[in-house]
Short mmCIF file of C-alpha atoms in Angstrom, two decimals:
data_model
loop_
_atom_site.label_atom_id
_atom_site.label_comp_id
_atom_site.label_asym_id
_atom_site.label_seq_id
_atom_site.Cartn_x
_atom_site.Cartn_y
_atom_site.Cartn_z
CA MET A 1 -7.87 -8.70 18.42
CA ASN A 2 -6.37 -10.10 15.22
CA LEU A 3 -6.66 -9.12 11.55
CA TYR A 4 -7.27 -11.31 8.52
CA PHE A 5 -6.55 -9.93 5.03
CA GLU A 6 -8.55 -11.82 2.43
CA CYS A 7 -6.60 -11.16 -0.77
CA ASN A 8 -8.75 -13.01 -3.32
CA SER A 9 -8.68 -9.88 -5.49
CA GLY A 10 -5.02 -9.06 -4.93
CA ILE A 11 -3.67 -6.27 -2.76
CA SER A 12 -2.46 -2.72 -3.28
CA GLY A 13 -1.68 0.26 -1.10
CA ASP A 14 -4.93 2.12 -1.70
CA MET A 15 -7.04 -1.03 -1.25
CA SER A 16 -5.31 -1.70 2.09
CA VAL A 17 -5.88 1.85 3.34
CA GLY A 18 -9.51 1.78 2.19
CA ALA A 19 -10.19 -1.53 3.93
CA LEU A 20 -8.71 -0.38 7.26
CA LEU A 21 -10.59 2.93 7.07
CA ASP A 22 -13.78 0.99 6.42
CA LEU A 23 -13.03 -1.30 9.36
CA ILE A 24 -12.29 1.58 11.76
CA GLY A 25 -15.19 3.73 10.56
CA ASN A 26 -13.47 7.09 11.12
CA GLU A 27 -12.65 9.04 7.97
CA ASN A 28 -10.85 11.83 9.87
CA ILE A 29 -8.27 9.59 11.49
CA LEU A 30 -5.59 10.40 8.89
CA ASP A 31 -5.99 14.19 8.77
CA ASN A 32 -3.36 15.09 11.35
CA ALA A 33 -0.83 12.47 10.25
CA LEU A 34 -0.92 13.42 6.57
CA SER A 35 -0.94 17.18 7.11
CA SER A 36 2.10 16.86 9.40
CA MET A 37 4.24 15.60 6.52
CA LYS A 38 4.19 19.17 5.15
CA LEU A 39 3.46 17.99 1.61
CA ASP A 40 0.10 19.75 1.42
CA ASN A 41 0.92 21.52 -1.84
CA GLU A 42 1.72 18.20 -3.50
CA PHE A 43 -1.40 16.15 -2.85
CA GLN A 44 -4.95 16.00 -1.62
CA TYR A 45 -6.87 12.89 -0.71
CA LYS A 46 -10.49 11.87 -0.90
CA ILE A 47 -12.31 9.13 1.02
CA THR A 48 -15.61 8.06 -0.47
CA LYS A 49 -18.07 5.18 -0.23
CA LYS A 50 -18.47 3.38 -3.55
CA MET A 51 -20.53 0.37 -4.52
CA VAL A 52 -18.75 -2.64 -6.04
CA ASN A 53 -21.03 -5.51 -7.02
CA SER A 54 -23.69 -4.04 -4.70
CA ILE A 55 -21.26 -4.03 -1.73
CA SER A 56 -20.43 -0.73 -0.02
CA THR A 57 -16.66 -0.21 -0.04
CA THR A 58 -14.31 2.58 0.98
CA ASP A 59 -12.27 4.18 -1.78
CA PHE A 60 -9.04 5.97 -0.77
CA ASP A 61 -7.90 8.24 -3.57
CA VAL A 62 -4.76 10.39 -3.57
CA ILE A 63 -5.17 13.37 -5.89
CA LEU A 64 -2.15 15.12 -7.37
CA PRO A 65 -3.13 18.72 -8.23
CA LEU A 66 -2.50 20.35 -11.58
CA HIS A 67 0.74 22.33 -11.63
CA ASN A 68 2.04 25.28 -13.53
CA HIS A 69 5.37 24.78 -15.30
CA HIS A 70 7.53 25.64 -12.30
CA GLU A 71 5.53 23.47 -9.94
CA HIS A 72 5.47 20.63 -12.44
CA ASN A 73 9.26 20.50 -12.39
CA HIS A 74 9.10 20.46 -8.60
CA GLU A 75 6.69 17.53 -8.71
CA HIS A 76 8.87 15.68 -11.21
CA HIS A 77 11.77 15.98 -8.77
CA HIS A 78 9.69 14.42 -6.03
CA GLU A 79 8.75 11.45 -8.20
CA HIS A 80 12.41 10.43 -8.00
CA ARG A 81 12.98 10.48 -4.26
CA ASN A 82 15.39 7.95 -2.83
CA LEU A 83 15.00 5.96 0.36
CA ASP A 84 16.74 8.57 2.52
CA ASP A 85 14.43 11.30 1.19
CA ILE A 86 11.37 9.22 2.01
CA ASN A 87 12.65 8.32 5.48
CA LYS A 88 13.11 12.03 6.24
CA ILE A 89 9.49 12.70 5.25
CA ILE A 90 8.33 9.87 7.51
CA ASP A 91 10.51 11.07 10.40
CA LYS A 92 9.01 14.55 10.41
CA ALA A 93 5.42 13.25 10.36
CA ASN A 94 3.45 13.59 13.59
CA ILE A 95 2.86 9.86 14.02
CA ASN A 96 4.06 7.43 16.67
CA GLN A 97 7.34 5.57 16.39
CA ASN A 98 5.78 2.18 15.65
CA ALA A 99 3.93 3.64 12.64
CA LYS A 100 7.15 5.32 11.44
CA ASN A 101 9.05 2.05 11.75
CA LEU A 102 6.40 0.13 9.81
CA ALA A 103 6.27 2.73 7.02
CA LYS A 104 10.06 2.69 6.71
CA LYS A 105 10.09 -1.11 6.68
CA ILE A 106 7.56 -1.24 3.85
CA PHE A 107 9.53 1.24 1.76
CA LYS A 108 12.81 -0.60 2.41
CA ILE A 109 11.25 -3.86 1.20
CA VAL A 110 10.26 -2.18 -2.07
CA ALA A 111 13.69 -0.53 -2.42
CA GLU A 112 15.51 -3.82 -1.90
CA ALA A 113 13.36 -5.48 -4.56
CA GLU A 114 13.94 -2.64 -7.01
CA SER A 115 17.69 -2.69 -6.35
CA LYS A 116 17.85 -6.37 -7.26
CA VAL A 117 15.64 -5.99 -10.33
CA HIS A 118 17.69 -3.06 -11.68
CA ASN A 119 21.07 -4.31 -10.42
CA LYS A 120 21.79 -1.13 -8.47
CA ASP A 121 22.95 -0.39 -4.95
CA LEU A 122 20.17 0.40 -2.49
CA SER A 123 21.45 3.97 -2.15
CA ASP A 124 21.17 4.45 -5.92
CA ILE A 125 17.52 3.41 -6.14
CA HIS A 126 15.20 6.28 -6.98
CA PHE A 127 11.66 5.18 -6.56
CA HIS A 128 10.10 6.57 -9.75
CA GLU A 129 6.47 5.40 -9.67
CA VAL A 130 6.84 3.71 -6.28
CA GLY A 131 8.24 6.89 -4.72
CA ALA A 132 5.57 9.14 -6.17
CA ILE A 133 3.57 11.13 -3.67
CA ASP A 134 0.57 8.81 -3.81
CA SER A 135 2.66 5.83 -2.69
CA ILE A 136 4.16 7.79 0.19
CA VAL A 137 0.65 8.76 1.28
CA ASP A 138 -0.64 5.18 0.89
CA ILE A 139 2.16 3.64 2.95
CA VAL A 140 2.17 6.23 5.73
CA SER A 141 -1.64 6.04 5.90
CA PHE A 142 -1.56 2.26 6.14
CA ALA A 143 1.07 2.35 8.90
CA VAL A 144 -0.96 4.87 10.91
CA LEU A 145 -4.19 2.85 10.61
CA TYR A 146 -2.50 -0.46 11.38
CA GLU A 147 -0.86 1.00 14.49
CA TYR A 148 -4.21 2.48 15.53
CA LEU A 149 -5.73 -1.02 15.45
CA LYS A 150 -2.71 -2.68 17.12
CA PRO A 151 -3.61 -6.29 16.21
CA ASN A 152 -1.98 -9.11 18.13
CA LYS A 153 -1.62 -11.23 14.99
CA THR A 154 -2.10 -10.59 11.29
CA TYR A 155 -3.07 -13.33 8.86
CA PHE A 156 -3.15 -13.30 5.06
CA SER A 157 -4.91 -15.52 2.57
CA THR A 158 -2.94 -16.68 -0.46
CA LEU A 159 -2.29 -13.62 -2.63
CA THR A 160 -4.12 -13.73 -5.95
CA GLU A 161 -2.45 -12.33 -9.06
CA GLY A 162 -3.40 -11.78 -12.69
CA GLN A 163 -1.37 -12.36 -15.82
CA GLY A 164 -0.38 -10.68 -19.06
CA THR A 165 1.53 -7.41 -19.23
CA ILE A 166 1.23 -3.85 -17.99
CA THR A 167 2.82 -0.69 -19.35
CA CYS A 168 4.76 1.53 -16.96
CA GLN A 169 7.68 3.93 -16.91
CA HIS A 170 10.09 1.09 -17.69
CA GLY A 171 8.03 -0.13 -20.67
CA ALA A 172 6.01 -3.36 -20.90
CA LEU A 173 6.34 -5.60 -17.84
CA SER A 174 5.05 -9.12 -17.36
CA VAL A 175 2.62 -9.75 -14.51
CA PRO A 176 3.55 -10.42 -11.73
CA VAL A 177 5.84 -7.44 -12.19
CA PRO A 178 9.53 -8.00 -11.35
CA ALA A 179 9.46 -6.15 -8.00
CA VAL A 180 6.49 -8.23 -6.83
CA CYS A 181 8.28 -11.43 -7.88
CA GLU A 182 11.33 -10.43 -5.86
CA ILE A 183 9.30 -9.59 -2.75
CA VAL A 184 7.20 -12.77 -2.69
CA SER A 185 10.30 -14.84 -3.45
CA LYS A 186 12.43 -13.33 -0.68
CA TYR A 187 9.70 -13.52 1.97
CA LYS A 188 8.30 -16.90 0.82
CA ILE A 189 4.78 -15.53 0.35
CA PRO A 190 2.50 -17.95 -1.56
CA ILE A 191 0.65 -16.53 -4.58
CA LYS A 192 -1.94 -17.93 -6.97
CA ILE A 193 -2.04 -16.96 -10.66
CA THR A 194 -5.53 -16.49 -12.12
CA ASN A 195 -6.91 -15.86 -15.61
CA ASN A 196 -7.55 -12.19 -14.84
CA GLU A 197 -5.73 -9.91 -17.25
CA GLY A 198 -3.51 -7.34 -15.57
CA GLU A 199 -1.84 -6.57 -12.27
CA MET A 200 -3.66 -7.49 -9.05
CA ILE A 201 -0.68 -7.34 -6.66
CA THR A 202 1.24 -4.07 -6.69
CA PRO A 203 4.76 -3.72 -5.26
CA THR A 204 3.32 -1.61 -2.43
CA GLY A 205 0.70 -4.28 -1.69
CA ALA A 206 3.31 -7.05 -1.73
CA ALA A 207 5.58 -5.01 0.57
CA ILE A 208 2.75 -4.44 3.06
CA VAL A 209 2.23 -8.21 3.22
CA ALA A 210 5.97 -8.90 3.49
CA ALA A 211 6.35 -6.41 6.35
CA LEU A 212 3.69 -8.22 8.40
CA TYR A 213 3.83 -11.81 7.12
CA THR A 214 4.63 -14.56 9.61
CA GLY A 215 3.54 -17.61 7.63
CA GLU A 216 1.10 -18.49 10.39
CA GLN A 217 -2.11 -20.04 9.08
CA LEU A 218 -5.56 -18.75 9.92
CA PRO A 219 -7.13 -20.88 12.70
CA GLU A 220 -9.77 -23.38 11.57
CA GLU A 221 -12.45 -21.52 13.52
CA ILE A 222 -12.66 -17.77 14.00
CA ILE A 223 -15.16 -15.23 15.29
CA ILE A 224 -15.59 -12.33 12.87
CA GLU A 225 -16.13 -9.13 14.84
CA LYS A 226 -16.06 -6.54 12.03
CA VAL A 227 -15.34 -6.40 8.29
CA GLY A 228 -13.81 -3.63 6.18
CA TYR A 229 -13.97 -3.41 2.39
CA GLY A 230 -11.34 -1.50 0.40
CA ARG A 231 -12.03 -0.69 -3.24
CA GLY A 232 -9.36 -1.22 -5.87
CA LYS A 233 -9.15 0.76 -9.09
CA ARG A 234 -8.17 -2.03 -11.47
CA PRO A 235 -10.88 -2.96 -14.02
CA TYR A 236 -11.44 -6.60 -13.12
CA LYS A 237 -14.59 -8.24 -11.86
CA ASN A 238 -14.26 -7.93 -8.09
CA PRO A 239 -11.66 -5.33 -7.05
CA ILE A 240 -12.21 -5.56 -3.28
CA LEU A 241 -9.77 -6.21 -0.46
CA ARG A 242 -11.64 -7.54 2.55
CA VAL A 243 -10.08 -7.20 6.02
CA MET A 244 -11.69 -8.89 9.00
CA GLU A 245 -11.25 -8.13 12.68
CA ILE A 246 -11.29 -11.56 14.27
CA ASN A 247 -10.98 -13.33 17.58
#
C-alpha cells in the first residue's frame, strides 16, 4: 500500500491529520497516544465531519482551554518550548519508536528552518507559534496515524501556495513565509504560487512533506483503494487536503 498526498489546496498539520483520520475511519485511534503525553490540562481535541463544497471532510481541531491567571502564565511558558523540551514530550508518549522518530524529525526540520531564518543556533530556537500545544498535538498525531498505515511509498503532488502577507507573532510576513521557503529550498520540494490570498502551506505542513519526500513521481497509472479528506481552516475556496491509498 502506498499513499498519495494531493496538495492542490496546500498542506498544514491539521489538514494532514484530518485526511489520515478520514482515510483510516477510526476517530478513537489517537486517544491513547495523546493522553499518554500527560498534557491533558493544556489541550482538548475534537474530530468532526464537516462539509466543504458538498464534500464530507474530517476536521481535526485542537482546543486550548481558557485559563485563570496562574494557568495562563503556565501556558505562555509552554508556547516557548525548545527542541529538547518537545523531544522529551514525544519520548514519554505511549507510541511506537517509528512514530516517535518521525515526530522528532518533523520538529527538527522546522527548528532548522527557524534557526536559519532568525540567525540563531538550533539550541537557542524557541518555537513560539510552531511549538504551541496545537502543533505538538498535530505532529504527534500525524506520526501516529502515518505509522499505523505503514505505507511502502509516499508520493506528493506539487505543493500549492498562496501569496500576499500574513500577520503573526513576528509581525507581517510575506507568503510563502520564511520558514516554509527554507524548508522547500533545503529539501528541493517543488511549489506552485497561485492567486489565492494568504498562507496555504504552513511550516508544519512543509516539514511533514520534507520528512517523507523522496522526489519520486507518482506512477502514470494507479489504483485508488480509499480516499481521505482533511479540512483546512483557511478561508479560501477549496481548503481540502486529499490523501489517497493507492496500489
